[in-house]
Amino acid sequence: MFVPCDSSARPDFEGFTLLLPAVSVGNVGQLAIDLVISTLDMPKVGYFYTDCLVPMVGNNPYATAEENSTELSINAEVYSLPSKKLVVLQIRSPFVKNKYRSFCQTLLSWVKSSRCAKVILLSSSHAYQRDDQQLHGTPLRYLLTPAIQKTDGDLMQRLNWKEMEKVTAYPGVNDAEMVLHIPGGGITKLLFSERQKWICNLSPFCSNRIQMAVLLKFCSEGDNIPDALALVNYLNEWLQLIKSENSDATAPPSQWKIPHSWRLLFGNGLPPALF
């Protein structure tokens, strides 16, 4: 569960939008979250204590000076920006085997107790496993729960966004049954499809439904910085976190601040002694 940095002043997230990544193909969601935290200079307000993620510890990935470069970071940390009613959960390590469901239940329980207005999950999916209909147009897709469809569905139509298509469950056998298929998407489908059942199990009163959206990009493993930039621009079209210089979600924007930790994204450079 959430543990605040300052135990004497627990932050209030009521009415906030919760932004978090799925640990998915290319780590695109996590890279996009890095860009949001770094650009908005969001302060850390706590961490998410859970045994569902592989333990890890490292230096501050958003360090800007020697004074804060020695601060430690762990596998799941929470950042907040009250001026934009935004709270971000950054996940930095993979899930422990068979702990996906437990994490989603814990996360939803925290969302309900914090009274967040909506949840936005940034994710990705294997480009090579796209259905024929998904090969056309933009590689960016969205999903909305019925609760958020009522408030933001019209905006998605005005933005000309494409909803994630369902595919046949048994191609060539039964083309009538359509299912949501997000290969390489980590917890995306699990969290999106089963959230309401868990909420009803948590409380006998299910009328207060969680508003949830998924934004994802089809991609492949490799240098996924361009994919992260495209996804965070896609998010910015909706939330207007920063003033956009270009309405094209796929254009690499100059306004996003690249974290210093990305310099080692692919490890150290080649030793000069090799040449």
Short mmCIF file of C-alpha atoms in Angstrom, two decimals:
data_model
loop_
_atom_site.label_atom_id
_atom_site.label_comp_id
_atom_site.label_asym_id
_atom_site.label_seq_id
_atom_site.Cartn_x
_atom_site.Cartn_y
_atom_site.Cartn_z
CA MET A 1 0.00 0.00 0.00
CA PHE A 2 0.93 3.67 -0.17
CA VAL A 3 3.48 4.89 2.37
CA PRO A 4 4.02 8.71 2.48
CA CYS A 5 7.48 10.25 2.70
CA ASP A 6 6.21 12.53 5.46
CA SER A 7 4.16 10.48 7.92
CA SER A 8 2.95 13.64 9.66
CA ALA A 9 1.32 15.07 6.51
CA ARG A 10 -0.35 12.41 4.40
CA PRO A 11 -1.12 13.81 0.91
CA ASP A 12 -4.72 14.12 -0.25
CA PHE A 13 -5.41 12.62 -3.71
CA GLU A 14 -9.18 13.12 -3.79
CA GLY A 15 -10.26 14.14 -7.30
CA PHE A 16 -6.77 13.52 -8.74
CA THR A 17 -5.96 11.64 -11.92
CA LEU A 18 -3.71 8.62 -11.28
CA LEU A 19 -1.19 7.91 -14.02
CA LEU A 20 0.76 4.65 -14.03
CA PRO A 21 2.56 2.33 -16.47
CA ALA A 22 2.07 -1.28 -17.34
CA VAL A 23 5.34 -3.21 -17.38
CA SER A 24 4.93 -4.08 -21.03
CA VAL A 25 6.87 -4.62 -24.26
CA GLY A 26 9.67 -2.09 -24.72
CA ASN A 27 8.96 -0.54 -21.29
CA VAL A 28 7.16 2.18 -23.24
CA GLY A 29 4.73 3.08 -20.46
CA GLN A 30 7.53 3.40 -17.90
CA LEU A 31 9.61 5.60 -20.23
CA ALA A 32 6.57 7.81 -20.88
CA ILE A 33 6.00 8.17 -17.12
CA ASP A 34 9.67 9.17 -16.75
CA LEU A 35 9.07 12.00 -19.23
CA VAL A 36 6.00 13.25 -17.34
CA ILE A 37 7.75 13.24 -13.94
CA SER A 38 10.92 14.87 -15.30
CA THR A 39 9.18 17.53 -17.40
CA LEU A 40 6.71 18.59 -14.71
CA ASP A 41 9.41 18.35 -12.02
CA MET A 42 7.04 16.34 -9.84
CA PRO A 43 8.16 15.87 -6.22
CA LYS A 44 8.18 12.40 -4.67
CA VAL A 45 5.50 12.09 -1.98
CA GLY A 46 5.81 8.42 -1.07
CA TYR A 47 6.21 4.89 -2.30
CA PHE A 48 4.01 1.88 -2.96
CA TYR A 49 4.91 -0.94 -0.58
CA THR A 50 4.23 -4.33 -2.15
CA ASP A 51 5.73 -7.80 -2.36
CA CYS A 52 4.41 -8.21 -5.91
CA LEU A 53 7.40 -6.52 -7.58
CA VAL A 54 11.00 -7.67 -7.81
CA PRO A 55 12.96 -5.68 -5.17
CA MET A 56 15.39 -3.06 -6.48
CA VAL A 57 17.17 0.07 -5.33
CA GLY A 58 19.13 2.71 -7.21
CA ASN A 59 20.07 6.36 -7.42
CA ASN A 60 17.60 9.15 -8.08
CA PRO A 61 16.78 8.87 -11.83
CA TYR A 62 15.64 12.50 -11.99
CA ALA A 63 18.66 14.04 -10.26
CA THR A 64 19.50 17.53 -11.49
CA ALA A 65 22.30 18.44 -9.08
CA GLU A 66 24.89 16.78 -6.90
CA GLU A 67 22.72 17.44 -3.84
CA ASN A 68 19.91 15.13 -4.93
CA SER A 69 21.92 12.62 -6.96
CA THR A 70 22.53 10.40 -3.92
CA GLU A 71 18.84 10.02 -3.05
CA LEU A 72 17.70 6.43 -3.32
CA SER A 73 14.85 5.17 -5.47
CA ILE A 74 13.00 1.85 -5.20
CA ASN A 75 10.72 -0.28 -7.36
CA ALA A 76 7.44 1.65 -6.98
CA GLU A 77 7.30 5.34 -6.08
CA VAL A 78 4.55 7.96 -6.01
CA TYR A 79 4.88 11.53 -7.31
CA SER A 80 2.28 14.28 -7.08
CA LEU A 81 1.53 17.68 -8.58
CA PRO A 82 -1.50 19.24 -6.82
CA SER A 83 -1.62 22.21 -9.23
CA LYS A 84 -2.63 19.81 -12.02
CA LYS A 85 -4.52 17.36 -9.80
CA LEU A 86 -2.10 14.67 -10.95
CA VAL A 87 -0.57 11.74 -9.05
CA VAL A 88 1.87 9.33 -10.71
CA LEU A 89 2.89 5.82 -9.71
CA GLN A 90 6.16 4.84 -11.38
CA ILE A 91 6.99 1.11 -11.50
CA ARG A 92 10.64 0.25 -12.11
CA SER A 93 10.86 -3.54 -11.83
CA PRO A 94 9.00 -6.57 -13.22
CA PHE A 95 6.31 -8.48 -11.38
CA VAL A 96 6.99 -11.53 -9.27
CA LYS A 97 5.51 -14.64 -10.90
CA ASN A 98 1.83 -15.23 -10.03
CA LYS A 99 1.57 -11.83 -8.27
CA TYR A 100 -0.19 -9.89 -11.05
CA ARG A 101 -3.68 -10.34 -9.66
CA SER A 102 -2.65 -9.54 -6.11
CA PHE A 103 -1.00 -6.30 -7.26
CA CYS A 104 -4.06 -5.19 -9.22
CA GLN A 105 -6.34 -5.83 -6.25
CA THR A 106 -4.04 -3.85 -3.93
CA LEU A 107 -3.78 -1.02 -6.44
CA LEU A 108 -7.55 -0.75 -6.89
CA SER A 109 -8.09 -0.81 -3.15
CA TRP A 110 -5.70 2.16 -2.82
CA VAL A 111 -7.40 4.01 -5.68
CA LYS A 112 -10.77 3.66 -3.97
CA SER A 113 -9.49 4.69 -0.54
CA SER A 114 -7.65 7.68 -2.07
CA ARG A 115 -10.77 8.73 -4.01
CA CYS A 116 -8.89 9.35 -7.23
CA ALA A 117 -11.16 10.67 -9.98
CA LYS A 118 -9.77 8.42 -12.71
CA VAL A 119 -6.93 6.05 -13.56
CA ILE A 120 -4.92 6.19 -16.80
CA LEU A 121 -2.72 3.20 -17.64
CA LEU A 122 0.08 3.69 -20.20
CA SER A 123 0.91 0.48 -21.99
CA SER A 124 2.19 -1.15 -25.17
CA SER A 125 1.60 -4.27 -27.24
CA HIS A 126 3.61 -6.40 -29.67
CA ALA A 127 3.44 -4.87 -33.13
CA TYR A 128 4.05 -8.21 -34.83
CA GLN A 129 0.92 -9.73 -33.29
CA ARG A 130 -1.49 -7.17 -34.69
CA ASP A 131 -4.71 -8.25 -36.36
CA ASP A 132 -5.23 -7.22 -40.02
CA GLN A 133 -7.55 -4.36 -39.04
CA GLN A 134 -4.92 -3.04 -36.60
CA LEU A 135 -2.33 -2.60 -39.36
CA HIS A 136 -4.14 0.44 -40.73
CA GLY A 137 -3.65 3.99 -39.51
CA THR A 138 -1.99 5.08 -36.28
CA PRO A 139 -0.21 2.56 -33.99
CA LEU A 140 -1.80 4.29 -30.98
CA ARG A 141 -4.97 2.95 -29.35
CA TYR A 142 -7.19 3.65 -26.34
CA LEU A 143 -9.68 1.83 -24.11
CA LEU A 144 -12.30 3.40 -21.84
CA THR A 145 -14.45 1.92 -19.11
CA PRO A 146 -18.19 2.71 -19.34
CA ALA A 147 -17.90 5.18 -16.45
CA ILE A 148 -15.28 7.32 -18.21
CA GLN A 149 -16.87 6.83 -21.63
CA LYS A 150 -19.74 9.05 -20.50
CA THR A 151 -17.47 11.96 -19.57
CA ASP A 152 -14.60 11.70 -22.07
CA GLY A 153 -15.90 9.58 -24.93
CA ASP A 154 -16.94 12.59 -27.03
CA LEU A 155 -13.49 14.13 -26.65
CA MET A 156 -11.85 10.97 -27.98
CA GLN A 157 -14.07 11.18 -31.04
CA ARG A 158 -13.13 14.83 -31.62
CA LEU A 159 -9.45 13.93 -31.32
CA ASN A 160 -10.04 11.24 -33.96
CA TRP A 161 -8.53 8.55 -31.75
CA LYS A 162 -8.89 4.85 -32.55
CA GLU A 163 -10.30 2.49 -29.96
CA MET A 164 -8.48 -0.81 -29.41
CA GLU A 165 -10.14 -3.36 -31.65
CA LYS A 166 -11.36 -6.70 -30.42
CA VAL A 167 -10.20 -9.77 -32.34
CA THR A 168 -11.75 -13.16 -32.98
CA ALA A 169 -11.23 -15.59 -30.13
CA TYR A 170 -10.87 -18.61 -32.42
CA PRO A 171 -9.87 -17.52 -35.94
CA GLY A 172 -11.24 -19.83 -38.60
CA VAL A 173 -13.34 -21.73 -36.07
CA ASN A 174 -15.71 -19.20 -34.53
CA ASP A 175 -15.43 -15.69 -35.97
CA ALA A 176 -18.48 -14.47 -34.04
CA GLU A 177 -16.82 -14.42 -30.61
CA MET A 178 -14.69 -11.31 -30.19
CA VAL A 179 -12.21 -10.76 -27.34
CA LEU A 180 -9.77 -8.12 -26.16
CA HIS A 181 -6.22 -9.24 -26.98
CA ILE A 182 -3.17 -7.24 -25.80
CA PRO A 183 -0.08 -9.45 -26.27
CA GLY A 184 2.95 -8.11 -24.42
CA GLY A 185 0.74 -5.73 -22.43
CA GLY A 186 1.58 -7.06 -18.95
CA ILE A 187 -1.25 -6.35 -16.48
CA THR A 188 -3.18 -4.19 -18.96
CA LYS A 189 -5.95 -6.61 -19.89
CA LEU A 190 -6.20 -8.05 -16.38
CA LEU A 191 -6.58 -4.66 -14.73
CA PHE A 192 -8.95 -3.26 -17.35
CA SER A 193 -11.22 -6.28 -17.77
CA GLU A 194 -11.61 -7.42 -14.16
CA ARG A 195 -11.44 -4.19 -12.18
CA GLN A 196 -15.19 -4.01 -11.49
CA LYS A 197 -15.41 -7.56 -10.13
CA TRP A 198 -12.63 -6.80 -7.63
CA ILE A 199 -14.24 -3.52 -6.59
CA CYS A 200 -17.50 -5.33 -5.86
CA ASN A 201 -15.61 -7.90 -3.80
CA LEU A 202 -13.96 -5.10 -1.82
CA SER A 203 -17.26 -3.45 -0.96
CA PRO A 204 -20.95 -4.42 -1.11
CA PHE A 205 -21.63 -0.98 -2.62
CA CYS A 206 -20.50 -1.01 -6.25
CA SER A 207 -22.17 2.19 -7.42
CA ASN A 208 -18.94 4.20 -7.06
CA ARG A 209 -17.21 2.78 -10.13
CA ILE A 210 -13.59 3.54 -10.95
CA GLN A 211 -13.10 5.52 -14.14
CA MET A 212 -10.25 3.96 -16.07
CA ALA A 213 -8.58 4.50 -19.44
CA VAL A 214 -5.78 2.65 -21.22
CA LEU A 215 -3.51 4.37 -23.75
CA LEU A 216 -1.17 2.04 -25.63
CA LYS A 217 1.14 1.84 -28.61
CA PHE A 218 2.02 -1.08 -30.84
CA CYS A 219 5.81 -1.45 -30.86
CA SER A 220 8.76 -3.84 -30.87
CA GLU A 221 11.67 -4.25 -28.47
CA GLY A 222 14.68 -2.05 -29.21
CA ASP A 223 15.25 1.67 -28.87
CA ASN A 224 11.80 2.58 -27.56
CA ILE A 225 12.43 6.26 -26.81
CA PRO A 226 10.48 7.34 -29.95
CA ASP A 227 7.60 5.10 -28.85
CA ALA A 228 7.60 6.71 -25.39
CA LEU A 229 7.59 10.20 -26.92
CA ALA A 230 4.67 9.25 -29.17
CA LEU A 231 2.71 7.80 -26.25
CA VAL A 232 3.30 10.77 -23.94
CA ASN A 233 2.26 13.14 -26.74
CA TYR A 234 -0.88 11.04 -27.18
CA LEU A 235 -1.60 11.48 -23.47
CA ASN A 236 -0.90 15.20 -23.69
CA GLU A 237 -3.52 15.64 -26.41
CA TRP A 238 -6.06 14.60 -23.81
CA LEU A 239 -4.78 15.96 -20.49
CA GLN A 240 -2.90 19.02 -21.80
CA LEU A 241 -0.12 18.58 -19.24
CA ILE A 242 2.13 20.91 -21.18
CA LYS A 243 1.49 23.26 -24.07
CA SER A 244 1.86 21.22 -27.22
CA GLU A 245 3.94 22.61 -30.08
CA ASN A 246 2.55 20.13 -32.56
CA SER A 247 -0.83 18.44 -32.80
CA ASP A 248 0.75 15.31 -34.33
CA ALA A 249 1.09 12.73 -31.54
CA THR A 250 3.91 10.93 -33.38
CA ALA A 251 6.16 13.99 -33.74
CA PRO A 252 9.19 13.99 -31.38
CA PRO A 253 8.50 17.02 -29.16
CA SER A 254 11.27 19.32 -27.98
CA GLN A 255 9.33 20.34 -24.87
CA TRP A 256 9.68 17.03 -23.00
CA LYS A 257 12.60 16.95 -20.58
CA ILE A 258 14.73 13.81 -20.94
CA PRO A 259 15.85 12.46 -17.51
CA HIS A 260 19.60 12.36 -16.97
CA SER A 261 19.36 8.64 -16.18
CA TRP A 262 18.48 7.95 -19.83
CA ARG A 263 22.12 8.57 -20.76
CA LEU A 264 22.79 5.04 -19.48
CA LEU A 265 19.64 3.50 -20.97
CA PHE A 266 21.75 1.16 -23.11
CA GLY A 267 24.67 0.85 -20.69
CA ASN A 268 28.08 2.47 -20.83
CA GLY A 269 29.77 3.37 -24.07
CA LEU A 270 32.44 1.20 -25.66
CA PRO A 271 35.83 1.39 -23.89
CA PRO A 272 38.36 3.42 -25.98
CA ALA A 273 40.92 0.65 -25.35
CA LEU A 274 39.01 -1.52 -27.85
CA PHE A 275 40.12 0.70 -30.72
#
